[in-house]
Amino acid sequence: MSRSTNTVRHCPEWWRRAVVYQIYPRSFADSDGDGIGDLPGIIGRLDYLADLGVDALWLGPVHRSPQADNGYDVSDYQDVDPIFGTLADLDELVAQAHARGLRIILDLVVNHTSDEHPWFVESSAGTDSSRRAWYLWRPPRAGAVGGTPGAEPNNWGSAFGGPAWTFDPASGEYYLHLFSPKQPDLNWANPEVRAAVHAMMGWWLDRDVDGFRLDVINHIAKDPELPDGPVPAGGRYGDGRGSYLDLPEVHDYLRELRERVLSARPGHHLLIGETPGVGVRDARRYTDPTRGELDLVIEFEHAELDRGRERWVHRPLALPDLKASWSRWQTGLADVGWNSLYLSNHDQARLVSRYGDAARHRRESATALATVLHLHRGTPFVYQGEELGMANFPFGGIEDFRDVEALTLFQTATSAGVDPDEVLAGLRLLGRDNARTPFQWDGSEHGGFTTGSPWMPVNPDVREVNAASQLGVPGSVHDHYRRLIALRHTEPAVVWGDVTILLPDHPSVYALVRRLDDTELLMVANLSSTATALPAVPDQGAWAEAEIVLTNDLGTNHRGPLPVSLRPWEAWVRRRRRPRPSSWTGTST
Ligand code: ISL
């Protein structure tokens, strides 16, 4: 392993200037024709990723796993699942990525394991198992008979639908799983569990990976009482979040983890925390560098704005809500902490279908949304295929879906009497499977993803939407992403500048100003499919002569006065140098 090739890691705070590209290994590139993406497939596409200009690759879980939740159910943390390749392939990927200046961030799922992990198998052996206390086992509710309805130790529901407890008839106890029954939660209060996780993480760092994306890491500490949670109106299960979200112990566990695993090793390894439900206050704590916990969080507030309480219910996004949310986060983490910026990932529908206009303005809406996102402060994440404007899949019935969440939600909702068509309509628009169809490399039948039969069908739009038809084409979605990423790397105001979101109540224009020293950037985007008047912005006149540093408008160049009207999904960034204040001494950098 070539540690020396990775000297960039020693550059302090490299992740604040970085763009992270997320790979969902199953669906990225298949090298052996079995229809499932794999590590050699990724290695074969590293030049594509280096050319896009990203700095780090977040690799979805490739550990050995029964794949009940596509690898988010790990049965061996120190091996690679054979469907993806071998440990030697992973070492090769790390070395080849480093040779191109790309860092590798592993997805690490340690809130829970697979129920097939030897730790859980041993834990299940009986109440006197030496690993019993590695998981959260509880007897049935007092007076109830285990295995009968309502006998669960508390009333919590799991994230995918159904109860958060599964009964084990052999021992007469239940185990807790915040996700599927195939994903029992580890007991982080047990120091043996923490020590085992530390040792495993150290083993990976010694294989030269550059950090981890820690799955649902703000869920790892649980109130040992595991009390009932409030049942929302019309709901069936209690909401246990008050007993497992952002508990004080999570901060302790993370500090311990950094101290024992990362501080002992040279360089700065990245810790990204996936933190569903986190608020600004805890996000600041997690990412305050002086506390030594996480480097950045993946928060969810904006991703929930167009959903109802039930996960399949869609309500159209009101743009002022998005501005208010991002504004709060930008301000809340302005002096302390760091956030990620994303509009899509493997758990979210395709952004161009969800927030854009894939049918009529795919190129324009994909590039406008990307421009808005990337001009905020934080580390942008690009989810595979987003840089091509890949769209949702035209799913038909429930038999077309693969995701454990979709299948469980459908089953639990319809058996509770919800109209199947209503659930299906929501899943088609918001379901996670949309993000998981194969990457579209070219316009051939299976999109150049595999020579075999793909594990999920390729989107039928592959003839029009694919990498081969966009690479090197000025104005393509891919070209726009390249330029956005390059802008972040060349313009410090994009990384460090403070942020002012303008026009907070405007329903379709997103505008903001970034400021760093004497540089000022103005980003304006019309996030709608109709031409829209551009309201006045502060210093309106001063922007007339500003340089246009990025635009998705191929037709006209608006150099000169700001346009009166914006075309559908028009987006651009202008830059100007502010006159220096008279007190300026020339020492600013
Ligand atoms: O995906 C979601 C909703 O559609 C979220 O509730 C999601 O389950 C949550 O963000 C946690 O996600 C992570 O952990 C899950 C796994 O299924 C997701 O793929 C992963 O990103 C359990 O490990």
XYZ file of C-alpha atoms and ligand atoms in Angstrom:
612
model
C 0.000 0.000 0.000
C 1.417 3.314 -1.065
C 0.993 5.723 1.805
C 3.404 8.145 0.162
C 1.103 8.774 -2.817
C -1.438 10.282 -0.485
C 0.418 13.291 0.835
C -2.541 15.577 0.159
C -4.268 14.058 3.140
C -1.884 15.991 5.385
C -3.216 19.266 4.101
C -5.304 20.612 6.967
C -9.030 20.887 6.414
C -8.798 19.465 2.894
C -12.414 18.367 3.066
C -13.645 21.940 3.313
C -12.340 22.613 -0.178
C -13.379 19.236 -1.517
C -16.212 17.860 -3.600
C -17.208 14.311 -2.680
C -18.560 11.895 -5.281
C -20.804 9.131 -3.984
C -20.583 5.718 -5.603
C -23.314 3.127 -5.080
C -21.141 0.135 -5.950
C -23.943 -2.203 -7.057
C -25.045 0.195 -9.740
C -21.891 1.927 -10.936
C -19.917 -0.379 -13.223
C -19.941 -4.163 -13.614
C -16.654 -5.722 -14.765
C -17.572 -9.402 -14.775
C -20.980 -9.534 -16.409
C -22.923 -10.778 -13.384
C -25.176 -7.720 -13.558
C -23.936 -6.209 -10.281
C -21.416 -3.412 -10.116
C -18.069 -4.236 -8.518
C -14.705 -2.872 -7.413
C -12.786 -3.648 -10.618
C -15.602 -1.834 -12.421
C -14.964 1.253 -10.300
C -11.216 1.008 -10.897
C -11.921 1.026 -14.619
C -13.796 4.316 -14.265
C -11.383 6.228 -12.039
C -10.157 8.332 -14.938
C -13.721 9.459 -15.543
C -13.988 10.551 -11.905
C -10.607 12.259 -11.868
C -11.596 14.120 -15.028
C -14.809 15.306 -13.392
C -12.532 16.949 -10.844
C -13.875 15.530 -7.599
C -11.565 15.062 -4.623
C -12.917 12.091 -2.719
C -15.052 9.046 -3.402
C -17.574 7.859 -0.839
C -17.974 4.192 -1.529
C -21.299 2.656 -0.453
C -20.851 -0.420 1.750
C -18.826 -3.214 0.168
C -18.351 -5.298 3.302
C -19.506 -8.869 3.399
C -23.269 -8.787 3.733
C -26.424 -10.789 3.054
C -27.560 -7.665 1.156
C -30.909 -7.394 2.918
C -30.458 -3.603 2.686
C -27.856 -3.566 -0.075
C -24.882 -3.808 2.243
C -26.217 -1.660 5.098
C -26.408 -4.984 6.925
C -22.827 -6.121 7.484
C -21.896 -9.673 8.399
C -18.113 -9.175 8.278
C -16.547 -5.723 8.595
C -13.109 -6.956 7.605
C -13.885 -8.531 4.302
C -15.300 -7.514 0.938
C -18.498 -9.140 -0.244
C -17.728 -11.517 -3.125
C -20.305 -9.777 -5.341
C -18.042 -6.715 -5.271
C -14.668 -8.475 -5.476
C -11.916 -9.115 -2.967
C -9.887 -7.282 -0.356
C -7.073 -7.193 -2.906
C -9.427 -5.356 -5.288
C -10.175 -2.818 -2.595
C -6.480 -2.296 -1.887
C -5.986 -1.825 -5.611
C -8.836 0.684 -5.767
C -7.325 2.680 -2.904
C -3.888 2.703 -4.523
C -5.229 3.586 -7.982
C -7.436 6.315 -6.563
C -4.559 7.806 -4.605
C -2.406 7.781 -7.700
C -5.014 10.108 -9.236
C -5.288 12.322 -6.156
C -8.662 10.852 -5.168
C -9.336 9.889 -1.576
C -11.443 6.891 -0.585
C -14.083 7.194 2.123
C -15.671 3.917 3.240
C -19.282 3.690 4.294
C -19.352 2.192 7.757
C -22.558 0.862 9.247
C -22.031 0.423 12.975
C -25.338 1.421 14.504
C -26.353 -2.111 13.630
C -24.948 -5.255 12.062
C -26.572 -7.955 10.003
C -28.421 -10.610 11.985
C -25.980 -12.967 10.248
C -22.932 -11.285 11.773
C -21.134 -13.772 14.061
C -21.520 -11.266 16.920
C -25.287 -11.431 16.636
C -25.349 -15.171 16.014
C -23.429 -15.597 19.258
C -25.555 -13.035 21.052
C -28.661 -14.990 20.033
C -27.322 -18.239 21.467
C -29.043 -17.615 24.797
C -29.474 -15.164 27.636
C -26.148 -16.280 29.089
C -24.179 -15.779 25.857
C -20.950 -13.832 26.407
C -22.090 -11.493 23.639
C -25.686 -11.133 24.862
C -25.056 -7.536 25.945
C -23.609 -6.602 22.533
C -27.168 -6.014 21.290
C -30.343 -4.680 22.884
C -32.344 -7.622 24.136
C -35.398 -7.094 26.316
C -38.115 -9.356 27.763
C -41.729 -8.948 26.617
C -43.760 -6.128 28.122
C -44.744 -6.973 31.721
C -47.613 -9.429 31.822
C -47.592 -10.047 28.053
C -46.802 -13.286 26.278
C -43.766 -12.941 24.001
C -44.537 -13.131 20.324
C -48.148 -12.002 20.674
C -49.352 -8.649 19.296
C -48.493 -5.769 21.600
C -46.017 -7.780 23.709
C -43.028 -5.840 22.314
C -40.887 -4.229 25.047
C -41.953 -0.778 23.839
C -44.145 0.776 21.177
C -41.456 1.966 18.739
C -41.838 1.523 15.009
C -38.885 0.771 12.746
C -37.769 3.221 10.059
C -38.951 0.924 7.289
C -42.392 0.227 8.799
C -43.511 -2.405 11.283
C -42.353 -2.722 14.903
C -38.757 -2.057 15.953
C -38.617 -5.375 17.828
C -38.363 -8.984 16.724
C -39.123 -11.886 19.032
C -36.672 -14.714 19.529
C -38.752 -17.734 20.686
C -35.677 -19.668 21.835
C -34.771 -17.170 24.559
C -38.207 -15.623 24.991
C -36.762 -12.116 24.430
C -36.956 -9.450 21.761
C -34.087 -7.617 20.047
C -34.217 -4.000 18.936
C -33.799 -2.999 15.292
C -34.411 0.596 14.307
C -34.312 -0.587 10.687
C -35.234 -4.045 9.332
C -35.275 -7.208 11.470
C -32.138 -8.162 9.503
C -30.363 -5.152 11.114
C -30.162 -5.600 14.913
C -28.862 -2.526 16.770
C -25.528 -2.807 18.540
C -25.339 -1.815 22.186
C -22.813 1.034 22.163
C -23.056 1.415 25.937
C -21.031 -1.793 26.103
C -17.299 -0.913 26.067
C -16.513 -4.260 24.376
C -18.621 -3.234 21.393
C -16.863 0.115 21.133
C -13.443 -1.519 21.411
C -14.318 -3.972 18.636
C -15.466 -1.120 16.374
C -12.303 0.877 17.118
C -10.069 -2.065 16.278
C -11.908 -2.682 13.018
C -11.710 0.968 11.976
C -8.005 1.091 12.743
C -7.521 -1.984 10.575
C -9.109 -0.129 7.645
C -7.072 3.004 8.193
C -3.967 0.855 8.136
C -5.085 -0.287 4.684
C -4.778 3.377 3.732
C -8.406 4.440 3.374
C -8.947 8.136 4.006
C -11.957 8.123 6.269
C -15.467 6.923 6.869
C -19.041 7.947 6.283
C -20.704 6.745 9.474
C -24.223 5.512 8.846
C -26.966 6.886 11.174
C -24.253 7.692 13.670
C -26.440 9.979 15.773
C -28.629 6.949 16.600
C -25.967 4.851 18.342
C -26.703 5.841 21.967
C -30.004 4.710 23.441
C -31.721 5.544 26.673
C -31.337 2.169 28.461
C -34.884 2.453 29.773
C -36.157 2.290 26.169
C -39.450 3.953 27.156
C -42.552 4.125 24.953
C -42.554 7.063 22.553
C -45.410 9.409 21.669
C -47.771 8.005 19.038
C -48.431 10.618 16.339
C -52.049 11.327 15.447
C -53.310 8.568 13.203
C -50.072 6.631 13.691
C -49.689 3.063 14.829
C -46.283 3.071 16.477
C -44.556 5.272 19.001
C -41.773 7.616 17.942
C -38.672 6.599 19.864
C -36.441 9.413 18.660
C -36.415 11.129 22.049
C -34.624 8.032 23.331
C -32.049 7.506 20.584
C -31.425 10.707 18.653
C -28.381 12.810 19.516
C -28.176 11.642 23.125
C -25.251 13.176 25.079
C -23.461 9.814 25.002
C -23.118 9.948 21.197
C -20.789 12.897 21.603
C -18.761 10.934 24.161
C -18.581 7.880 21.914
C -17.417 9.979 18.964
C -14.732 11.767 20.956
C -13.496 8.432 22.230
C -13.498 7.039 18.702
C -11.473 9.921 17.281
C -9.066 9.765 20.184
C -8.483 6.015 20.010
C -8.645 5.431 16.260
C -7.777 8.606 14.381
C -5.585 10.714 16.636
C -3.050 7.936 16.877
C -2.494 7.997 13.111
C -0.795 10.659 10.986
C -2.766 12.825 8.591
C -6.356 13.907 8.782
C -8.786 11.123 8.112
C -12.294 12.271 7.405
C -15.303 11.422 9.537
C -18.590 12.187 7.834
C -21.592 11.557 10.035
C -24.924 10.667 8.547
C -27.231 12.274 11.108
C -30.921 12.000 10.204
C -33.039 14.327 12.299
C -30.114 16.326 13.678
C -30.690 20.000 14.453
C -28.268 22.894 14.108
C -27.325 22.852 17.789
C -26.122 19.254 17.802
C -24.587 19.598 14.332
C -22.412 22.405 15.696
C -21.314 20.176 18.535
C -20.567 17.233 16.267
C -18.462 19.326 13.890
C -16.795 21.852 16.190
C -13.111 21.004 15.554
C -12.194 21.758 19.143
C -14.466 18.937 20.336
C -12.838 16.251 18.170
C -15.978 14.428 16.993
C -17.077 14.517 13.328
C -15.774 16.698 10.492
C -19.082 17.208 8.765
C -22.650 16.084 9.043
C -25.215 14.942 6.540
C -28.378 16.556 7.853
C -31.862 15.921 6.534
C -33.975 18.984 7.102
C -34.185 20.098 3.466
C -34.715 16.531 2.234
C -37.868 16.228 4.321
C -39.529 19.432 3.116
C -41.500 17.812 0.318
C -42.598 14.762 2.295
C -45.540 14.149 4.555
C -45.202 12.286 7.834
C -45.740 9.023 5.992
C -42.698 8.425 3.825
C -44.647 7.874 0.617
C -46.584 11.131 0.833
C -45.297 13.873 -1.449
C -46.146 17.537 -1.174
C -44.578 19.937 -3.654
C -41.579 21.810 -2.343
C -42.229 25.446 -1.480
C -39.005 27.228 -2.401
C -39.180 29.697 0.523
C -39.092 26.683 2.870
C -35.877 25.461 1.251
C -34.313 28.922 1.501
C -35.354 29.234 5.134
C -33.879 25.843 5.964
C -30.587 26.363 4.171
C -30.361 29.878 5.507
C -30.700 28.595 9.062
C -28.025 25.977 8.507
C -25.662 28.344 6.719
C -25.965 30.849 9.553
C -25.941 28.240 12.299
C -22.662 26.724 11.134
C -21.044 29.945 9.901
C -18.573 30.352 12.738
C -18.310 26.799 14.062
C -18.795 23.489 12.318
C -19.322 22.266 8.783
C -22.160 20.830 6.741
C -22.526 18.747 3.619
C -24.491 19.994 0.611
C -26.626 17.492 -1.249
C -29.835 17.117 -3.164
C -29.523 13.449 -3.944
C -27.985 10.243 -2.725
C -28.803 6.523 -2.706
C -31.750 7.146 -0.333
C -33.287 10.004 -2.304
C -35.093 10.171 -5.612
C -33.317 11.737 -8.580
C -33.143 15.481 -8.101
C -34.092 16.392 -11.663
C -37.374 14.450 -11.296
C -38.068 15.524 -7.743
C -37.215 19.223 -7.873
C -36.598 19.898 -11.560
C -38.395 19.324 -14.843
C -37.009 16.124 -16.332
C -39.533 16.036 -19.155
C -39.200 19.539 -20.591
C -36.052 21.107 -19.162
C -33.788 18.325 -18.038
C -30.468 19.964 -18.897
C -31.495 23.372 -17.654
C -33.101 22.189 -14.422
C -30.298 19.761 -13.561
C -27.694 22.486 -14.026
C -29.707 25.203 -12.266
C -30.275 23.038 -9.200
C -26.605 22.063 -9.131
C -25.554 25.705 -9.375
C -27.736 26.659 -6.432
C -26.482 23.779 -4.320
C -22.782 24.198 -5.057
C -22.777 27.927 -4.405
C -23.564 27.388 -0.725
C -20.963 26.934 1.973
C -20.170 23.349 2.883
C -18.859 20.245 1.160
C -20.913 19.355 -1.928
C -21.754 15.730 -2.609
C -22.407 14.534 -6.141
C -24.358 11.289 -6.322
C -23.472 9.053 -9.264
C -25.407 9.971 -12.387
C -26.477 13.337 -11.006
C -23.744 14.839 -13.166
C -25.568 13.483 -16.232
C -29.043 14.591 -15.177
C -30.152 10.983 -14.600
C -33.865 10.855 -13.778
C -36.314 8.685 -11.865
C -37.196 5.292 -13.309
C -40.718 4.747 -14.721
C -41.742 2.190 -12.104
C -45.014 0.315 -12.598
C -46.329 -1.959 -9.841
C -44.742 -2.940 -6.540
C -43.102 -5.920 -8.271
C -40.752 -3.448 -9.988
C -39.291 -2.258 -6.679
C -36.308 -3.873 -4.952
C -35.666 -1.718 -1.903
C -36.464 -3.175 1.510
C -37.880 0.192 2.537
C -40.286 0.368 -0.419
C -41.421 -3.223 0.033
C -41.912 -2.914 3.792
C -43.700 0.423 3.539
C -46.006 -0.916 0.848
C -46.796 -4.005 2.856
C -47.399 -2.241 6.170
C -49.361 0.655 4.662
C -51.632 -1.436 2.467
C -52.306 -3.959 5.202
C -53.349 -1.011 7.396
C -55.893 -0.074 4.715
C -54.071 2.605 2.697
C -54.935 2.594 -1.022
C -52.108 0.739 -2.834
C -52.215 3.259 -5.688
C -51.537 6.072 -3.259
C -48.492 4.320 -1.834
C -47.253 3.437 -5.315
C -47.627 7.010 -6.539
C -45.449 8.189 -3.655
C -42.839 5.476 -4.149
C -42.587 6.229 -7.863
C -41.718 9.818 -7.091
C -39.772 9.525 -3.825
C -38.687 5.886 -3.554
C -35.012 5.078 -3.032
C -34.913 2.634 -5.951
C -34.979 5.630 -8.297
C -31.402 6.373 -7.329
C -30.256 2.798 -7.683
C -30.743 1.979 -11.362
C -27.495 1.360 -13.249
C -25.208 4.219 -14.195
C -25.700 5.248 -17.801
C -22.270 5.139 -19.420
C -23.436 5.004 -23.031
C -26.538 4.612 -25.163
C -26.362 0.834 -25.570
C -29.010 -1.548 -24.280
C -27.681 -1.830 -20.739
C -26.070 1.569 -20.819
C -22.527 0.181 -20.831
C -23.070 -0.828 -17.201
C -22.859 -4.579 -17.757
C -22.503 -7.132 -20.493
C -24.911 -9.352 -18.568
C -28.364 -8.792 -17.218
C -28.419 -5.831 -14.791
C -29.737 -6.401 -11.247
C -32.096 -3.477 -11.822
C -33.236 -2.402 -15.261
C -31.470 0.512 -16.896
C -33.630 3.608 -17.281
C -35.238 3.542 -20.749
C -34.069 7.129 -21.299
C -30.513 5.779 -21.643
C -30.286 6.603 -25.354
C -30.597 10.313 -24.634
C -29.042 10.429 -21.179
C -25.590 8.923 -20.901
C -21.998 9.877 -20.206
C -20.706 9.173 -23.709
C -23.029 11.717 -25.252
C -22.103 14.436 -22.746
C -18.367 14.141 -22.169
C -16.605 17.127 -23.659
C -19.862 18.664 -24.889
C -20.044 22.322 -23.871
C -23.213 23.084 -21.965
C -24.011 19.456 -21.132
C -24.970 18.637 -17.566
C -21.629 16.869 -17.199
C -19.735 19.870 -18.513
C -21.594 22.128 -16.101
C -20.703 19.949 -13.112
C -17.061 19.985 -14.181
C -17.109 23.756 -14.289
C -18.932 24.049 -10.954
C -16.390 21.785 -9.285
C -13.525 23.705 -10.884
C -15.018 26.994 -9.703
C -14.945 25.772 -6.097
C -11.312 24.800 -6.533
C -10.247 28.105 -8.056
C -12.442 30.653 -6.273
C -11.883 30.762 -2.499
C -15.071 32.784 -2.022
C -17.066 29.660 -2.964
C -15.384 27.702 -0.190
C -14.954 30.274 2.532
C -17.135 33.258 1.696
C -20.000 34.219 3.928
C -23.487 33.644 2.568
C -26.502 35.908 2.272
C -29.626 34.381 0.790
C -31.662 37.072 -0.974
C -35.375 37.186 -1.848
C -36.365 34.749 0.940
C -40.043 34.765 0.004
C -39.750 34.563 -3.758
C -41.460 31.373 -4.964
C -39.103 30.574 -7.855
C -35.955 32.712 -7.887
C -33.077 31.530 -5.720
C -30.416 34.199 -5.295
C -27.495 34.546 -2.945
C -24.355 36.558 -2.408
C -21.014 35.162 -1.255
C -18.383 37.494 0.136
C -14.745 36.926 0.938
C -12.373 39.861 1.405
C -12.862 42.020 -1.678
C -14.522 39.313 -3.770
C -18.261 39.188 -4.119
C -20.242 36.549 -6.014
C -23.874 36.793 -7.015
C -25.682 33.553 -7.868
C -29.116 33.775 -9.415
C -31.314 30.896 -10.569
C -34.853 30.614 -11.786
C -36.018 27.299 -10.337
C -39.146 27.083 -12.435
C -40.238 26.186 -15.950
C -41.662 29.623 -16.679
C -39.866 32.832 -17.532
C -39.737 34.936 -14.382
C -38.951 38.576 -13.697
C -35.758 39.072 -11.732
C -36.511 41.351 -8.775
C -33.982 44.003 -7.830
C -31.000 42.777 -5.837
C -28.744 44.861 -3.574
C -26.147 46.877 -5.525
C -28.097 46.159 -8.701
C -26.104 48.617 -10.799
C -22.729 47.457 -9.566
C -23.329 43.974 -10.972
C -23.679 45.271 -14.526
C -20.003 45.056 -15.328
C -19.350 41.957 -13.242
C -17.698 39.006 -14.906
C -19.913 35.983 -15.533
C -17.958 33.068 -14.117
C -20.537 30.365 -14.794
C -23.828 30.124 -16.659
C -26.117 27.379 -17.911
C -27.596 29.731 -20.492
C -26.080 28.735 -23.806
C -28.126 31.175 -25.868
C -27.248 34.589 -24.613
C -24.562 36.151 -22.555
C -25.988 38.561 -20.068
C -22.814 40.556 -19.540
C -24.021 44.041 -18.885
C -27.012 45.053 -16.817
C -28.711 42.258 -14.915
C -31.479 40.713 -17.013
C -34.998 41.897 -16.410
C -36.368 38.424 -16.927
C -34.908 34.964 -16.356
C -35.557 32.123 -18.763
C -36.866 28.823 -17.370
C -34.166 27.315 -15.136
C -31.632 29.974 -16.078
C -28.762 30.095 -13.598
C -25.510 32.034 -13.421
C -22.810 33.300 -11.145
C -21.234 36.745 -11.442
C -18.097 37.960 -9.708
C -16.979 41.438 -8.866
C -14.270 43.011 -6.790
C -15.638 45.326 -4.182
C -13.996 48.666 -3.742
C -11.684 48.364 -0.761
C -12.719 50.266 2.325
C -10.497 53.286 3.007
C -9.206 51.588 6.156
C -7.902 48.667 4.110
C -4.261 48.084 4.890
C -3.387 45.543 2.243
C -2.697 42.774 4.710
C -5.789 40.760 3.903
C -5.169 37.563 1.925
O -33.855 6.425 3.452
C -34.519 6.939 4.274
C -35.860 7.345 3.965
O -36.238 7.000 2.696
C -33.997 7.246 5.601
O -34.907 7.139 6.602
C -32.818 6.355 5.870
O -33.252 5.119 6.288
C -31.960 6.998 6.893
O -31.499 8.128 6.293
C -30.762 6.138 7.238
O -30.076 5.779 6.103
C -28.963 4.964 6.221
O -29.174 3.840 7.036
C -30.128 2.884 6.574
C -29.911 2.502 5.122
O -31.028 1.790 4.649
C -29.685 3.703 4.244
O -29.402 3.306 2.924
C -28.551 4.480 4.845
O -28.163 5.579 4.067
C -29.960 1.676 7.465
O -28.611 1.302 7.507
